[in-house]
Amino acid sequence: MSDYFRNTVIKKLNNGDFDCTKEFTVSMFSGKHKLLILWILINNGPQGFSYFKKNLKGISKKVLSNQLNELIDDQIIFKQDFFTGKVRHTEYQLTAVGKSLIPIIVALNDWGENRLKQVMLVKKFNSDL
Amino acid sequence: MSDYFRNTVIKKLNNGDFDCTKEFTVSMFSGKHKLLILWILINNGPQGFSYFKKNLKGISKKVLSNQLNELIDDQIIFKQDFFTGKVRHTEYQLTAVGKSLIPIIVALNDWGENRLKQVMLVKKFNSDL
DNA sequence: CTGAATCCCATTAGATACTG
DNA sequence: CAGTATCTAATGGGATTCAG
């Protein structure tokens, strides 16, 4: 992702540069895994750290941690801790702000699925020649 | 952006790994400036290279070129060249695929504007204390 | 179990110069 | 005008280590 980019946008906002709405919006989504994380939360409900680790194939703990923290900073998700004895379990959930993204994320996902089908059809057609 | 990420997704698709719809979708949008580029095309119609250069504050020619080419590769926009004598002018336009993104981009932008207003209100409130 | 800190290398962005 | 080529500096990701 782009911590640098996010920080740049945050600085701009703090300096009263309101002319960066689009950059702001992009900064909310930049990060390879954020859409996946949100998708999981939308479809499977609140989940813990290890659930994401298992389901986001190939993601490292560091990157996952970064992405989750950025989403928390942006108030799109929040975290709760539970203890079983000394063992900590966590649960990440969508905030109200995060929930307001659901229609967009669903639309984005639908678009991606349809587009992927198109791409695959073209590929198949070409290989059938 | 992430040429690396895009290439990874493309490789996966070529290897028959269809289990990366979300990654595919994200790869379409990854890139700080793509949303801005599309936003310009949606609102201001077809534009040339220098128009983007002027309006995407701080973007370098190299990065702009990359972003435009990725969008072309993904068949979201296409390019036409015109010559006035030996001087080349270009025009980038949305394809049908690109146009299918308009509702999503508009929704994304609306969301971003509203969210930014919220953020600003909170900031103002805090500074008024 | 969750997650922060560190080290190191791959990738990307920016500046500059050059071409058709 | 619209890029491409090249070089360098800044960033980001992965692996490992450590801690609550």
Tab-separated table of C-alpha atoms in Angstrom, chain A residues 7-109:
chain	number	residue	atom	x	y	z
A	7	ASN	CA	0.237	10.479	5.069
A	8	THR	CA	0.488	12.989	2.259
A	9	VAL	CA	-3.281	13.233	2.047
A	10	ILE	CA	-3.601	13.549	5.814
A	11	LYS	CA	-1.058	16.366	5.808
A	12	LYS	CA	-2.905	18.144	3.036
A	13	LEU	CA	-6.137	17.941	4.999
A	14	ASN	CA	-4.441	19.256	8.103
A	15	ASN	CA	-3.104	22.152	6.080
A	16	GLY	CA	-6.610	23.065	4.964
A	17	ASP	CA	-6.143	21.744	1.445
A	18	PHE	CA	-9.683	20.619	0.771
A	19	ASP	CA	-8.981	20.201	-2.901
A	20	CYS	CA	-8.068	16.583	-2.563
A	21	THR	CA	-11.398	14.820	-2.216
A	22	LYS	CA	-10.514	12.211	-4.792
A	23	GLU	CA	-7.130	11.601	-3.280
A	24	PHE	CA	-8.817	11.232	0.065
A	25	THR	CA	-11.244	8.709	-1.374
A	26	VAL	CA	-8.506	6.753	-3.067
A	27	SER	CA	-6.475	6.718	0.122
A	28	MET	CA	-9.355	4.930	1.835
A	29	PHE	CA	-9.102	2.040	-0.589
A	30	SER	CA	-5.464	1.944	-1.478
A	31	GLY	CA	-3.999	-1.265	-0.238
A	32	LYS	CA	-4.241	-4.561	-2.019
A	33	HIS	CA	-6.098	-6.309	0.724
A	34	LYS	CA	-8.512	-3.759	2.087
A	35	LEU	CA	-11.282	-4.659	-0.287
A	36	LEU	CA	-10.843	-8.308	0.617
A	37	ILE	CA	-10.862	-7.529	4.320
A	38	LEU	CA	-14.045	-5.522	3.975
A	39	TRP	CA	-15.555	-8.201	1.786
A	40	ILE	CA	-14.939	-10.781	4.490
A	41	LEU	CA	-16.443	-8.549	7.150
A	42	ILE	CA	-19.500	-7.892	5.011
A	43	ASN	CA	-20.147	-11.512	4.166
A	44	ASN	CA	-18.824	-13.433	7.119
A	45	GLY	CA	-19.331	-10.959	9.956
A	46	PRO	CA	-16.778	-9.926	12.572
A	47	GLN	CA	-13.555	-11.921	12.483
A	48	GLY	CA	-10.278	-12.253	14.290
A	49	PHE	CA	-6.725	-11.656	13.157
A	50	SER	CA	-5.995	-15.269	12.315
A	51	TYR	CA	-9.117	-15.622	10.208
A	52	PHE	CA	-7.863	-12.895	7.906
A	53	LYS	CA	-4.401	-14.368	7.965
A	54	LYS	CA	-5.771	-17.705	6.764
A	55	ASN	CA	-8.107	-16.313	4.145
A	56	LEU	CA	-5.958	-13.610	2.629
A	57	LYS	CA	-3.677	-15.989	0.842
A	58	GLY	CA	-0.055	-15.076	1.155
A	59	ILE	CA	-0.418	-11.990	3.295
A	60	SER	CA	2.193	-11.454	5.968
A	61	LYS	CA	1.341	-10.575	9.540
A	62	LYS	CA	2.996	-7.223	9.164
A	63	VAL	CA	1.032	-6.234	6.118
A	64	LEU	CA	-2.219	-7.514	7.568
A	65	SER	CA	-1.568	-5.571	10.718
A	66	ASN	CA	-0.851	-2.420	8.734
A	67	GLN	CA	-3.985	-2.741	6.645
A	68	LEU	CA	-6.192	-3.362	9.654
A	69	ASN	CA	-4.693	-0.421	11.502
A	70	GLU	CA	-5.191	1.884	8.555
A	71	LEU	CA	-8.821	0.852	8.348
A	72	ILE	CA	-9.133	1.542	12.064
A	73	ASP	CA	-7.459	4.941	11.668
A	74	ASP	CA	-9.926	5.745	8.928
A	75	GLN	CA	-12.730	4.651	11.231
A	76	ILE	CA	-13.998	2.071	8.783
A	77	ILE	CA	-13.529	-0.792	11.214
A	78	PHE	CA	-12.915	-1.119	14.939
A	79	LYS	CA	-11.401	-3.737	17.156
A	80	GLN	CA	-12.358	-5.486	20.391
A	81	ASP	CA	-10.184	-7.734	22.496
A	82	PHE	CA	-11.280	-10.761	24.479
A	83	PHE	CA	-9.234	-12.810	26.875
A	84	THR	CA	-9.502	-16.515	27.568
A	85	GLY	CA	-7.175	-16.704	30.509
A	86	LYS	CA	-4.077	-15.029	29.148
A	87	VAL	CA	-4.798	-15.803	25.522
A	88	ARG	CA	-6.006	-12.825	23.575
A	89	HIS	CA	-8.579	-13.053	20.846
A	90	THR	CA	-9.587	-10.116	18.728
A	91	GLU	CA	-12.593	-9.231	16.726
A	92	TYR	CA	-12.662	-6.703	13.927
A	93	GLN	CA	-15.992	-5.225	12.904
A	94	LEU	CA	-17.368	-2.633	10.534
A	95	THR	CA	-18.217	0.763	11.991
A	96	ALA	CA	-21.203	2.772	10.765
A	97	VAL	CA	-18.867	4.472	8.319
A	98	GLY	CA	-17.683	1.098	7.141
A	99	LYS	CA	-21.218	-0.121	6.703
A	100	SER	CA	-21.966	2.874	4.507
A	101	LEU	CA	-19.452	1.416	2.100
A	102	ILE	CA	-21.284	-1.872	1.664
A	103	PRO	CA	-23.311	-0.910	-1.438
A	104	ILE	CA	-20.205	0.411	-3.142
A	105	ILE	CA	-18.162	-2.637	-2.313
A	106	VAL	CA	-20.913	-4.938	-3.519
A	107	ALA	CA	-21.164	-2.953	-6.751
A	108	LEU	CA	-17.415	-3.053	-7.144
A	109	ASN	CA	-17.375	-6.783	-6.640
